[in-house]
PDB file of C-alpha atoms in Angstrom:
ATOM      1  CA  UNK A 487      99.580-226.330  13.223  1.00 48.00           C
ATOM      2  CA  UNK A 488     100.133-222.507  12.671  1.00 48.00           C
ATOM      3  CA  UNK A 489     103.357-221.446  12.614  1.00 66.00           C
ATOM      4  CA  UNK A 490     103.141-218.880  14.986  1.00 88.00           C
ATOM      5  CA  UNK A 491     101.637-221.625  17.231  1.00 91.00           C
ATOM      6  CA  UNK A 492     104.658-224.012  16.054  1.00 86.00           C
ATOM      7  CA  UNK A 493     107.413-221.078  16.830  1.00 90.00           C
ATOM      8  CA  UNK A 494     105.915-220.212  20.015  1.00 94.00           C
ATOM      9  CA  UNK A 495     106.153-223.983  21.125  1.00 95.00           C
ATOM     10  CA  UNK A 496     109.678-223.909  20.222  1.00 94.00           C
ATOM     11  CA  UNK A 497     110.867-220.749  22.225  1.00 95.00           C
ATOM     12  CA  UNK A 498     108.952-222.698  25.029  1.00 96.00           C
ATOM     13  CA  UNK A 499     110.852-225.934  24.508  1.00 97.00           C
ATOM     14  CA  UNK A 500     113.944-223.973  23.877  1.00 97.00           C
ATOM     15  CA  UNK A 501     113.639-222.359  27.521  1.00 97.00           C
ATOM     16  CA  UNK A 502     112.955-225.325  29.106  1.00 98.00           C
ATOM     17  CA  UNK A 503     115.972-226.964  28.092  1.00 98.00           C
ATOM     18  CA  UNK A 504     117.719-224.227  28.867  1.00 98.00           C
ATOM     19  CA  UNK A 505     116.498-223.795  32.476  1.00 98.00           C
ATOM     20  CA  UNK A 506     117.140-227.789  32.521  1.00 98.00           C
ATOM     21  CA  UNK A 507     120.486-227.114  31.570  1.00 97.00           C
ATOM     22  CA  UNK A 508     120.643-224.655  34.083  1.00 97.00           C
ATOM     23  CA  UNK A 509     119.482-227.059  36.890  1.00 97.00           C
ATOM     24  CA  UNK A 510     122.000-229.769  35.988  1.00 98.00           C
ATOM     25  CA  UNK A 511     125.096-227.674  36.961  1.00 97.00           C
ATOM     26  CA  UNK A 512     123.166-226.112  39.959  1.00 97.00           C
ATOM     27  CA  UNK A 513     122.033-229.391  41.344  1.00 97.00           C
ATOM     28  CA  UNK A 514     125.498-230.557  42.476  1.00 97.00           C
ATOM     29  CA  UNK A 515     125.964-227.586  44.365  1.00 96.00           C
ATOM     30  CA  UNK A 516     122.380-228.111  46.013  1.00 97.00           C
ATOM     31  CA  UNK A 517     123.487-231.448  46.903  1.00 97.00           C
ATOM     32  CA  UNK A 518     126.826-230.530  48.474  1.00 97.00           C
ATOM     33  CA  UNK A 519     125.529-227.403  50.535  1.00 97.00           C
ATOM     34  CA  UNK A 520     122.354-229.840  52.146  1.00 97.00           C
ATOM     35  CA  UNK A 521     123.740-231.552  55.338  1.00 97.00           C
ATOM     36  CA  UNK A 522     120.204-233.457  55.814  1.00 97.00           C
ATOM     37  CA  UNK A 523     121.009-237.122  53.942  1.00 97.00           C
ATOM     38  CA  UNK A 524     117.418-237.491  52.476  1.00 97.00           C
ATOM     39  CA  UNK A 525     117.296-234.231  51.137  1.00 97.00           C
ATOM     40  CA  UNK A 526     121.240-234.433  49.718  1.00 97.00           C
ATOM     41  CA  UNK A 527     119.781-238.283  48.349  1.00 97.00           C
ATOM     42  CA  UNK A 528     116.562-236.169  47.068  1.00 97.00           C
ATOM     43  CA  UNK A 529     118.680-233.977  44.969  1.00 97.00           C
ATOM     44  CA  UNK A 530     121.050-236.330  43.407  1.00 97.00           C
ATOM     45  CA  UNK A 531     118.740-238.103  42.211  1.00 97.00           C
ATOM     46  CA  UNK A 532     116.779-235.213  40.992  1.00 97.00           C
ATOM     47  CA  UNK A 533     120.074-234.418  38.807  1.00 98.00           C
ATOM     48  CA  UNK A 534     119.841-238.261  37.386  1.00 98.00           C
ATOM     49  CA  UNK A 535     116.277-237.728  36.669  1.00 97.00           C
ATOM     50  CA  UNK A 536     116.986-233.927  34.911  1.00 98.00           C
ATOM     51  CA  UNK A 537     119.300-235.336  32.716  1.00 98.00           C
ATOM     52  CA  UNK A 538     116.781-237.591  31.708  1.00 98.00           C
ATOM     53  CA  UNK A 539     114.264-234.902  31.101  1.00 98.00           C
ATOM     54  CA  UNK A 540     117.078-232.766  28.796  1.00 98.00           C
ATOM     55  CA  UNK A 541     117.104-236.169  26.445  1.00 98.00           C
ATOM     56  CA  UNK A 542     113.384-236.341  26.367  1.00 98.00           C
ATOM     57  CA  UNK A 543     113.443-232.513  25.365  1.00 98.00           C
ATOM     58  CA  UNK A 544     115.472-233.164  22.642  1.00 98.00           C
ATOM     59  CA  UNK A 545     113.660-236.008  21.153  1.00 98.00           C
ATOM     60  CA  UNK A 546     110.686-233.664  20.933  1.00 97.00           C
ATOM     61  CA  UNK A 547     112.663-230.505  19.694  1.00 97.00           C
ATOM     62  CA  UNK A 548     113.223-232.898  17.153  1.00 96.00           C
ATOM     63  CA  UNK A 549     109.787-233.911  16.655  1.00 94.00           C
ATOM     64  CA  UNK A 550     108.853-230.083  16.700  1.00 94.00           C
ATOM     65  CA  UNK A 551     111.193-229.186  14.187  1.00 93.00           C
ATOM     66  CA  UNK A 552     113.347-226.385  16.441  1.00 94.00           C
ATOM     67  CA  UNK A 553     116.893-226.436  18.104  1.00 95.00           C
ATOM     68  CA  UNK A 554     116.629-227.037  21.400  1.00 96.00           C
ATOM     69  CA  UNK A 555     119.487-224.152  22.418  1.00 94.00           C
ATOM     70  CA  UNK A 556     118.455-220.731  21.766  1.00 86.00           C
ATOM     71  CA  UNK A 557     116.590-219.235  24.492  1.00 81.00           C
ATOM     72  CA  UNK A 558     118.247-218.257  28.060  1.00 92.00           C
ATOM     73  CA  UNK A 559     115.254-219.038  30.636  1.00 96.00           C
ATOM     74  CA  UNK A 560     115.908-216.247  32.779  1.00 97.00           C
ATOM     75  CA  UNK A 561     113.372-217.392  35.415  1.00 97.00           C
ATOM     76  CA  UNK A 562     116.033-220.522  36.213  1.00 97.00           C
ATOM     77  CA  UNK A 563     118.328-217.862  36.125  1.00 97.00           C
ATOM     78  CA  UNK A 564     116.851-216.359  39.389  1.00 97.00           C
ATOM     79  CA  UNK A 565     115.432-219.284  40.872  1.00 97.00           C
ATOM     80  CA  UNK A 566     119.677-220.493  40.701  1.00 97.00           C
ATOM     81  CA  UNK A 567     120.946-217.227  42.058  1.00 97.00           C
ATOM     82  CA  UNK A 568     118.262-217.993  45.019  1.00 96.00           C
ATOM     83  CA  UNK A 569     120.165-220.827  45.596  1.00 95.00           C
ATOM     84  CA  UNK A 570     122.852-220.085  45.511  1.00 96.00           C
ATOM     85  CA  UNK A 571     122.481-216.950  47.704  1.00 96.00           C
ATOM     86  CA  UNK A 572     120.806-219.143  50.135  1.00 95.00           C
ATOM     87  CA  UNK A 573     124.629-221.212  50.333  1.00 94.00           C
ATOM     88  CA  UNK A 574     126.269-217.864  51.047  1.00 95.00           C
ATOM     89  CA  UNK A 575     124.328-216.460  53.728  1.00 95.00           C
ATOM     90  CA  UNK A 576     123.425-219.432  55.792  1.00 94.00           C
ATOM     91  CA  UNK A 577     125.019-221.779  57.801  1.00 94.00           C
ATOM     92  CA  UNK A 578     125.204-225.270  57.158  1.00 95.00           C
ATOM     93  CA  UNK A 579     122.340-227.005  58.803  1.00 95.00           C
ATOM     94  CA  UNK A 580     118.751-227.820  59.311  1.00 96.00           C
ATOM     95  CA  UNK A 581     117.721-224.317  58.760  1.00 95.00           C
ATOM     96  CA  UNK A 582     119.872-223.686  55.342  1.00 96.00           C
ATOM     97  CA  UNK A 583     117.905-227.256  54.503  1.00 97.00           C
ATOM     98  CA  UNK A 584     114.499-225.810  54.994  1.00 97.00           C
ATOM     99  CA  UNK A 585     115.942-222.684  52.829  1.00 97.00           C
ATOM    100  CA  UNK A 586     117.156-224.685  50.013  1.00 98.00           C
ATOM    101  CA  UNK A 587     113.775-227.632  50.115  1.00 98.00           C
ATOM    102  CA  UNK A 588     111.890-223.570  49.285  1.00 97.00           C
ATOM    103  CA  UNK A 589     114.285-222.839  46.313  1.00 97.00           C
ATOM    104  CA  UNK A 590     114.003-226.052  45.198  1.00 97.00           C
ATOM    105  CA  UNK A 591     110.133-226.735  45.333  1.00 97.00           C
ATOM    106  CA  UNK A 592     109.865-222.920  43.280  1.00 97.00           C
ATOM    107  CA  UNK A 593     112.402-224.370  40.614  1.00 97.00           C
ATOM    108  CA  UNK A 594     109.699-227.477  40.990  1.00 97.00           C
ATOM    109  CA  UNK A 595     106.574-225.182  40.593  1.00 98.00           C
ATOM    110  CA  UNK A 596     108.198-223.688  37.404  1.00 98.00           C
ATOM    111  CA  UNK A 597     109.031-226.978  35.945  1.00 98.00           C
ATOM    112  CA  UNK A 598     105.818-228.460  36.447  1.00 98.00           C
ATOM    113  CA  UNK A 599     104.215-225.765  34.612  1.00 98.00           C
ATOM    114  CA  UNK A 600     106.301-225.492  31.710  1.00 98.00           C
ATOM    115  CA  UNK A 601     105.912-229.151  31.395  1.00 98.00           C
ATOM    116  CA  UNK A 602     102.382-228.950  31.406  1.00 98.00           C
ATOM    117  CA  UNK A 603     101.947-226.249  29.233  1.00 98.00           C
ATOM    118  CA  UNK A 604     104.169-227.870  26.943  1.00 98.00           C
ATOM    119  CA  UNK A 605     102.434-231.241  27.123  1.00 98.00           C
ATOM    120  CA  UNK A 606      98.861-229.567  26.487  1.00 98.00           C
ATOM    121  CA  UNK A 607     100.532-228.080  23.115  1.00 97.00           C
ATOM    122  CA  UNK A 608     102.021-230.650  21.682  1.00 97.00           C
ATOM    123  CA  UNK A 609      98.384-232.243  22.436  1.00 97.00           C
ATOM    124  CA  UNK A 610      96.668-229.836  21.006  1.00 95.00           C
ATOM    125  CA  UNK A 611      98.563-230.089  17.868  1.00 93.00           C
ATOM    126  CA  UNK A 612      98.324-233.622  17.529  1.00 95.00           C
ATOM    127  CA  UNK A 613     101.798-234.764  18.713  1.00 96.00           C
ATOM    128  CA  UNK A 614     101.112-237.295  20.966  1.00 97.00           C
ATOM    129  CA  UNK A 615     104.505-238.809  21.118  1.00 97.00           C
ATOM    130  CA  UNK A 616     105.827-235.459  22.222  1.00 97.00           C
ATOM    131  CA  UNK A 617     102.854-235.159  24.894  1.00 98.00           C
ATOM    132  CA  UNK A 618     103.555-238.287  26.323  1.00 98.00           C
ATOM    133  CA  UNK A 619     107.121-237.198  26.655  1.00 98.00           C
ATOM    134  CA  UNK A 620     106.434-234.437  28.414  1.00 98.00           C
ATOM    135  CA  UNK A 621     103.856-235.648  29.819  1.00 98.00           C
ATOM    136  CA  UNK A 622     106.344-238.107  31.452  1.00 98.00           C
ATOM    137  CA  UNK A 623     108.468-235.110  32.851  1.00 98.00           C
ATOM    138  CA  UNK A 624     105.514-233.389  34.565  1.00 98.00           C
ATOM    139  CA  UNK A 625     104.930-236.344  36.730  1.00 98.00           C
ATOM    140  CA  UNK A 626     108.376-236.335  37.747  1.00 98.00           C
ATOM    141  CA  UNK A 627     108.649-232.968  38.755  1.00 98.00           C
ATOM    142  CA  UNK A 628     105.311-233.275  40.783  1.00 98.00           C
ATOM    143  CA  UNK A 629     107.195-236.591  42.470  1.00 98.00           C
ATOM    144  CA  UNK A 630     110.483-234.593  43.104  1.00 97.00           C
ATOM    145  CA  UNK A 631     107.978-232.016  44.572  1.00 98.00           C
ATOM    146  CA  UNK A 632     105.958-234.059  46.867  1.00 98.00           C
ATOM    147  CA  UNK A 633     109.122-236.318  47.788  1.00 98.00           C
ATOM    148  CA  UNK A 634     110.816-232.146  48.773  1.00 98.00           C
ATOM    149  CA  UNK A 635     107.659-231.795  50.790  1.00 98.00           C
ATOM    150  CA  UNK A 636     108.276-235.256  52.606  1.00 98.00           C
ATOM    151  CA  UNK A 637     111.649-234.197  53.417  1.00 98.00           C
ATOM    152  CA  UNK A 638     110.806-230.978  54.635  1.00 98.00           C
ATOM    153  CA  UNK A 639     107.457-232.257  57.319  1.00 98.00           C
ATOM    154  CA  UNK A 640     109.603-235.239  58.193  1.00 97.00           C
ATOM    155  CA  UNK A 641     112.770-234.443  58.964  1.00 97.00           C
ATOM    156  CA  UNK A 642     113.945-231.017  58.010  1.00 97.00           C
ATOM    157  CA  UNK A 643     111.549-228.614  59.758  1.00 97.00           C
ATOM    158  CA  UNK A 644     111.261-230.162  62.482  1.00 97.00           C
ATOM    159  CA  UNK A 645     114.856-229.935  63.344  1.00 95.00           C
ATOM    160  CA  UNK A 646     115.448-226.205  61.942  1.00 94.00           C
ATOM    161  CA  UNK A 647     112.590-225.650  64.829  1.00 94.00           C
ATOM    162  CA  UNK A 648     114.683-227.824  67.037  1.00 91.00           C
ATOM    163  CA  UNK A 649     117.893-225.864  66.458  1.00 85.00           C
ATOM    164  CA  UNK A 650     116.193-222.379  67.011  1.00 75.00           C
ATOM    165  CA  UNK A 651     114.474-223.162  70.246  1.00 79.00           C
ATOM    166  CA  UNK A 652     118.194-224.706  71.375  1.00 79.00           C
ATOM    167  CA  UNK A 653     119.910-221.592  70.056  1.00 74.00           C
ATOM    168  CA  UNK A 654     116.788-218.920  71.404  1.00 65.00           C
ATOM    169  CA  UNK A 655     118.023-216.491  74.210  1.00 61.00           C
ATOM    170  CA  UNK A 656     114.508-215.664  75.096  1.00 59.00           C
ATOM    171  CA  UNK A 657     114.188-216.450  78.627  1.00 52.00           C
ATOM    172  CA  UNK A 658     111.118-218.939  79.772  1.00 51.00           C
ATOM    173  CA  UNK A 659     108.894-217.999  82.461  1.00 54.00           C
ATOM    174  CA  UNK A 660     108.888-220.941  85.268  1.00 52.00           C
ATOM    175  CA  UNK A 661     106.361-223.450  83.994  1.00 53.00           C
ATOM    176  CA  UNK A 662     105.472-221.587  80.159  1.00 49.00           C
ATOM    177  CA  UNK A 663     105.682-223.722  77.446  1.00 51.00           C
ATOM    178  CA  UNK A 664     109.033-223.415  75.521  1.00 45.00           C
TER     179      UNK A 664
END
């Protein structure tokens, strides 16, 4: 393995454990802002699962050879700001839900390609313990994604749409649909 190759896969692992990081303080806050249960229940139990994922970055930090700490991912940075900006400006509800399923299914998007970038790596330089690992965390964050998506079609959208038609001044023509 070169070792600009090998340095280059620790920066990588080094921001993902930072946005992880990241994500475990700002996950709480997700959870207490979301008034829909499933999607509250969906983000817990993201946290429990993040924490998870920190460990497993550390294991292969270790296998790598780098420190985990040392990089600030600055893309979790934003993606948390979003967040929390979405808290601050909307109410609580069904359409602050549908808000915080998108900031949460772009912190998903970002996780699931770090992961796989940093599984097809560690593959390529013959680490298959450390794949595997990450590996591991890639199909959780496409789970957490598709379970956010679930949330959203089942339950959330449909009553953010409910709660703007109630709350629509628009007057209806006599016999339009509404």
């Amino acid at each position: 393995m070169a070792e600009d190759f090998k340095s280059l896969m620790g920066e990588l692992i080094q921001d993902a454990y930072s946005a992880e990081t990241q994500l475990i303080e700002a996950l709480p806050e997700m959870a207490d802002a979301a008034a829909t249960p499933a999607l509250k229940q969906a983000f817990q139990e993201h946290l429990q699962v993040t924490q998870r994922q920190v460990e497993r970055l550390e294991r292969v930090a270790e296998m790598v050879g780098c420190d985990p700490d040392g990089e600030d991912c600055e893309a979790m940075e934003g993606l948390v700001a979003e967040a929390e900006e979405i808290v601050d400006e909307h109410e609580e509800g069904p359409v602050r839900d549908a808000a915080l399923i998108s900031a949460a299914q772009k912190v998903e998007h970002y996780e699931i390609a770090t992961y796989g970038t940093l599984a097809a790596m560690a593959k390529a330089c013959g680490l298959q313990d450390a794949a595997e690992l990450l590996a591991q965390s890639l199909r959780e964050e496409k789970d957490t994604d598709e379970l956010l998506t679930e949330v959203a079609e089942q339950q959330v959208n449909p009553a953010a749409l409910r709660a703007a038609a109630a709350n629509d001044p628009t007057p209806r023509k006599k016999g339009s649909a509404a």
